[in-house]
Coordinates of C-alpha atoms in Angstrom, one line a residue:
L30 CA 74.4 123.7 126.0
A31 CA 72.2 120.0 126.4
P32 CA 73.1 116.9 125.7
T33 CA 71.4 115.6 123.0
T34 CA 69.3 117.3 119.9
I35 CA 65.3 116.3 121.4
L36 CA 65.8 118.1 124.6
A37 CA 68.2 120.9 122.7
H38 CA 65.5 121.8 120.5
Q39 CA 62.4 121.1 123.8
H40 CA 65.1 123.9 124.8
F41 CA 65.1 126.0 122.0
Q42 CA 61.0 126.0 121.5
N43 CA 60.9 126.6 125.3
F44 CA 63.0 130.5 125.5
Q45 CA 61.3 130.6 121.9
E46 CA 58.2 130.8 123.8
R47 CA 58.4 132.5 127.1
L48 CA 60.7 135.0 125.3
K49 CA 59.1 135.7 122.6
D50 CA 57.4 140.0 124.0
L51 CA 61.3 140.4 124.6
P52 CA 63.8 141.8 122.3
I53 CA 66.0 138.3 122.5
R54 CA 67.6 137.3 119.6
I55 CA 67.3 133.1 120.4
E56 CA 69.5 130.8 117.5
M57 CA 69.7 127.2 117.5
F58 CA 72.9 125.3 116.8
S59 CA 73.4 121.5 116.1
R60 CA 73.9 119.2 113.5
L61 CA 69.9 119.0 112.6
Q62 CA 70.5 122.5 111.0
T63 CA 71.4 122.8 107.4
K64 CA 75.6 123.7 106.9
K65 CA 74.1 127.0 105.4
K66 CA 72.2 127.7 108.5
Q67 CA 75.1 127.3 110.5
R68 CA 77.4 129.2 109.0
E69 CA 75.1 131.9 109.4
T70 CA 74.8 131.6 113.0
L71 CA 78.7 131.5 113.2
E72 CA 79.0 134.6 111.2
R73 CA 76.2 136.3 114.2
L74 CA 77.9 135.0 117.3
K75 CA 81.4 136.2 116.0
K76 CA 79.5 139.4 115.5
G77 CA 77.5 139.1 119.2
E78 CA 74.2 139.0 117.4
V79 CA 72.5 136.3 118.8
D80 CA 71.9 137.0 123.0
I81 CA 71.2 133.1 123.3
V82 CA 72.6 130.5 121.7
V83 CA 71.3 126.3 122.6
G84 CA 73.0 123.6 121.1
T85 CA 74.5 120.4 121.6
H86 CA 77.9 119.0 121.4
R87 CA 78.4 120.9 117.8
L88 CA 79.6 124.4 120.2
F89 CA 82.5 122.4 121.4
S90 CA 83.4 122.7 118.1
K91 CA 86.8 124.8 117.0
D92 CA 85.2 127.1 114.7
V93 CA 82.0 128.5 117.2
E94 CA 83.7 132.3 118.5
F95 CA 81.9 134.4 120.7
K96 CA 81.9 138.5 120.8
R97 CA 82.1 137.6 124.7
L98 CA 80.2 134.8 126.4
G99 CA 79.1 136.2 129.8
L100 CA 77.0 132.8 130.8
L101 CA 77.5 129.0 130.4
V102 CA 74.3 126.7 131.8
I103 CA 74.8 122.8 131.2
D104 CA 71.8 121.7 131.4
D105 CA 72.4 117.4 132.7
E106 CA 76.5 117.9 133.6
Q107 CA 76.8 114.8 134.9
K108 CA 76.7 114.6 130.4
F109 CA 79.9 115.9 129.4
G110 CA 83.2 115.4 130.2
V111 CA 86.0 117.7 132.7
K112 CA 87.8 119.0 128.9
Q113 CA 84.7 119.5 127.6
K114 CA 83.0 121.6 130.0
E115 CA 86.6 123.0 130.2
R116 CA 87.0 124.4 126.4
F117 CA 84.2 127.8 127.1
R118 CA 86.9 128.2 129.9
E119 CA 89.4 129.0 126.9
M120 CA 87.3 131.1 125.2
R121 CA 87.0 133.4 128.5
S122 CA 88.9 133.0 131.6
S123 CA 86.0 134.9 133.9
L124 CA 83.1 133.1 133.1
D125 CA 80.1 132.6 134.9
V126 CA 78.6 128.5 134.9
L127 CA 76.1 127.2 135.5
S128 CA 75.7 123.1 136.1
L129 CA 72.3 121.7 135.9
S130 CA 71.6 118.5 136.5
A131 CA 69.4 116.2 138.9
T132 CA 71.5 113.3 139.5
P133 CA 75.2 115.0 139.7
I134 CA 77.7 112.5 139.0
P135 CA 80.5 112.0 141.7
R136 CA 82.8 113.6 140.7
T137 CA 80.7 116.6 140.8
L138 CA 79.5 116.3 144.1
Y139 CA 83.0 115.3 145.4
M140 CA 84.2 118.7 144.2
A141 CA 80.5 120.4 145.9
L142 CA 81.0 119.0 149.3
S143 CA 84.8 119.9 148.8
S144 CA 83.6 123.4 148.6
L145 CA 85.2 123.4 144.6
K146 CA 82.0 124.2 144.0
S147 CA 79.0 126.1 144.9
I148 CA 75.8 124.2 145.5
S149 CA 72.7 125.1 145.6
T150 CA 69.7 122.5 145.9
I151 CA 66.2 123.1 144.4
Q152 CA 63.7 121.2 147.1
T153 CA 60.5 122.2 146.6
P154 CA 58.5 120.9 143.0
P155 CA 56.1 122.8 140.9
E156 CA 51.9 122.4 142.4
G157 CA 50.5 119.3 142.4
R158 CA 53.2 117.1 141.4
L159 CA 53.4 113.9 143.0
P160 CA 55.5 111.5 144.0
V161 CA 56.3 109.0 140.7
K162 CA 54.8 105.3 142.3
T163 CA 58.2 103.0 141.7
T164 CA 57.9 99.1 142.0
V165 CA 61.0 96.8 141.5
M166 CA 60.4 93.0 141.0
K167 CA 60.1 89.8 138.5
R168 CA 59.8 90.4 135.6
K169 CA 56.4 88.7 134.2
D170 CA 53.8 89.4 130.9
S171 CA 51.0 90.2 133.7
I172 CA 52.7 93.0 134.8
I173 CA 53.7 94.5 132.1
K174 CA 50.0 93.6 130.3
D175 CA 48.7 95.5 133.5
A176 CA 50.6 98.2 133.7
I177 CA 50.2 99.4 130.4
S178 CA 46.2 98.6 130.2
E179 CA 45.6 100.8 133.3
E180 CA 47.6 103.5 131.3
L181 CA 45.7 103.0 128.4
K182 CA 42.0 103.5 130.4
R183 CA 43.6 107.3 131.0
N184 CA 43.7 108.3 127.6
G185 CA 47.9 108.5 128.5
Q186 CA 51.0 107.5 127.2
I187 CA 53.5 105.1 128.0
Y188 CA 57.6 103.9 128.1
Y189 CA 58.8 100.8 127.5
L190 CA 63.1 101.0 127.9
H191 CA 64.6 98.1 126.5
N192 CA 68.2 99.2 125.4
R193 CA 69.0 96.9 122.9
I194 CA 68.8 97.9 119.1
G195 CA 69.5 94.9 117.6
T196 CA 66.1 93.4 120.0
M197 CA 63.4 96.1 119.6
E198 CA 61.4 94.6 117.2
L199 CA 60.7 91.0 119.0
V200 CA 60.0 93.5 122.3
R201 CA 57.3 95.5 119.7
R202 CA 55.9 92.5 118.1
E203 CA 55.4 90.6 121.9
L204 CA 53.8 93.8 123.1
E205 CA 51.6 94.1 120.3
K206 CA 50.0 90.0 121.3
L207 CA 49.8 91.4 124.7
I208 CA 48.1 94.4 124.3
P209 CA 46.4 94.6 120.6
I210 CA 45.4 98.1 120.6
A211 CA 48.1 99.7 121.4
K212 CA 50.5 101.7 119.3
I213 CA 53.6 101.2 119.4
G214 CA 56.9 103.4 117.6
I215 CA 60.5 102.7 118.1
A216 CA 63.0 105.4 119.4
H217 CA 66.9 104.7 119.6
A218 CA 69.9 106.5 118.7
K219 CA 70.7 104.1 115.5
L220 CA 67.8 106.6 113.9
S221 CA 68.8 109.9 112.0
E222 CA 68.3 112.8 114.0
S223 CA 65.6 113.8 111.7
E224 CA 63.8 110.5 112.2
L225 CA 64.4 110.6 115.7
L226 CA 62.8 114.1 115.7
R227 CA 59.4 112.9 113.8
M228 CA 59.5 110.6 116.4
M229 CA 58.7 112.6 119.4
E230 CA 56.7 114.9 118.2
D231 CA 54.6 112.1 116.2
F232 CA 54.4 110.5 120.1
K233 CA 53.9 113.7 121.5
N234 CA 51.3 114.5 120.1
K235 CA 50.0 111.1 120.6
K236 CA 49.9 109.0 116.8
Y237 CA 50.9 106.4 119.4
D238 CA 50.2 105.2 123.1
V239 CA 53.9 103.5 123.8
L240 CA 56.8 104.4 122.7
I241 CA 59.8 101.3 122.9
A242 CA 63.2 103.5 124.0
T243 CA 66.9 102.9 124.3
T244 CA 67.5 105.2 127.2
I245 CA 68.2 108.5 125.0
I246 CA 65.0 108.9 126.7
E247 CA 67.4 109.5 129.3
N248 CA 67.9 113.4 129.6
G249 CA 65.7 116.3 130.3
I250 CA 61.9 114.8 127.6
D251 CA 58.9 116.5 129.3
L252 CA 56.3 115.1 127.7
Q253 CA 53.6 115.6 130.5
N254 CA 50.9 112.4 128.9
V255 CA 53.1 110.1 129.5
N256 CA 53.1 108.5 133.4
T257 CA 53.6 104.9 132.8
L258 CA 57.2 104.0 132.5
I259 CA 58.5 100.0 132.2
V260 CA 62.8 99.1 132.5
D261 CA 62.1 95.3 131.4
N262 CA 66.3 95.2 132.8
A263 CA 66.3 97.4 135.1
P264 CA 70.0 96.0 137.0
N265 CA 71.8 97.4 133.4
L266 CA 70.9 100.3 134.5
G267 CA 73.4 102.5 136.9
L268 CA 71.3 104.6 140.0
S269 CA 72.0 107.7 138.3
Q270 CA 70.7 106.5 135.2
A271 CA 67.1 104.7 136.6
Y272 CA 66.6 107.9 138.7
Q273 CA 66.7 110.8 135.8
L274 CA 65.0 107.3 133.5
R275 CA 61.9 107.8 136.5
G276 CA 62.2 111.6 135.4
R277 CA 60.5 111.2 132.1
V278 CA 57.3 110.4 134.0
G279 CA 55.1 112.4 136.8
R280 CA 55.7 115.2 134.9
S281 CA 52.1 117.1 135.4
H282 CA 49.5 116.5 138.1
V283 CA 48.8 113.6 137.5
Q284 CA 50.4 110.1 139.1
A285 CA 52.5 108.4 137.4
H286 CA 54.1 105.0 138.2
A287 CA 57.3 103.2 136.7
Y288 CA 58.5 100.0 136.5
F289 CA 61.8 98.7 137.5
L290 CA 61.6 94.6 136.4
Y291 CA 64.6 91.9 136.0
D292 CA 65.3 88.6 135.5
S293 CA 67.4 87.0 137.7
K294 CA 66.8 85.3 140.8
N295 CA 70.2 86.1 142.7
L296 CA 71.2 89.5 141.7
P297 CA 74.8 91.0 142.3
E298 CA 75.2 92.8 145.1
K299 CA 76.2 96.0 143.4
E300 CA 73.4 95.8 140.8
R301 CA 70.7 95.1 144.4
L302 CA 71.9 98.0 146.1
R303 CA 71.2 100.4 143.3
L304 CA 67.6 99.3 143.1
E305 CA 67.0 98.8 146.4
A306 CA 68.3 102.7 146.8
L307 CA 66.5 103.7 144.0
D308 CA 62.8 101.7 146.2
E309 CA 63.4 104.0 148.6
A310 CA 63.7 107.4 147.5
Q311 CA 60.2 107.8 146.1
D312 CA 60.3 111.2 147.4
L313 CA 60.2 114.5 145.2
G314 CA 63.4 116.0 144.7
S315 CA 65.4 112.9 146.0
G316 CA 68.2 113.3 143.1
Y317 CA 70.4 114.5 145.7
R318 CA 70.6 111.7 147.8
I319 CA 70.6 109.4 145.2
A320 CA 73.9 110.9 143.9
L321 CA 75.1 110.8 147.7
R322 CA 73.7 107.2 147.8
D323 CA 75.1 107.0 143.7
M324 CA 78.6 108.6 145.3
E325 CA 78.8 105.6 148.3
I326 CA 78.1 102.8 145.4
R327 CA 80.7 103.7 142.7
G328 CA 83.0 105.9 144.9
A329 CA 84.0 109.7 144.2
G330 CA 86.1 109.6 141.3

């Protein structure tokens, strides 16, 4: 179970690739499939002819039935509500559930700390992985220009996070003036799912150097050539959200950079605390520490 079609599609491709030599039947299930394909998958799930189904919120629908559901894996569990997660328990009381998150929400973390759920932390990073160099500072055009230029010099790509769909075209024009050689694409939730997948595939295939995106890129996207992240209004992000976004870069052995920029001279206390916590937690595997700090700032819920 994944929160977005992009992430579900990525998991589906990974499952197919890694399990291709095994007799395991894998299906993808989301709104992106045709109605006919969805009906076929539903029928096969009911009969037990599918071993693994990778899907989005569409799996919560009432027409989805499993012959014998044994394991539920929830990726980025912080994106799902309590009622949604309990929907599968209604199907089978003995269901095993594995919830994955770099930054569990305060409520989930509190349940784990209270021994209502068991918790495992993976502290060892993949071999060769480097911490993302994080810079928190006041926004300047010169910083943005230098960050993009340096990444282009090493043939890398850039995420530029701008979380207002209405002004994305304006930002694109500003960046084109700053870096005329850069090819710039745009991704946001108002694109249809097929357009969004096509844009991400084009970006993956290096048709664009810079992707201006909303927080739609937050969840689990794994593109190893993208090693600079620029966030142009960082105080508007939650702490866990900012940490998740930083995790979109530095996914190979190349040194990655993340710039969290702000406009205001006097930040409100909570915004300042969030940015300070992000700046302090630059080590690999800091998600658990970030989640604990987030719980301190927000309360357990």
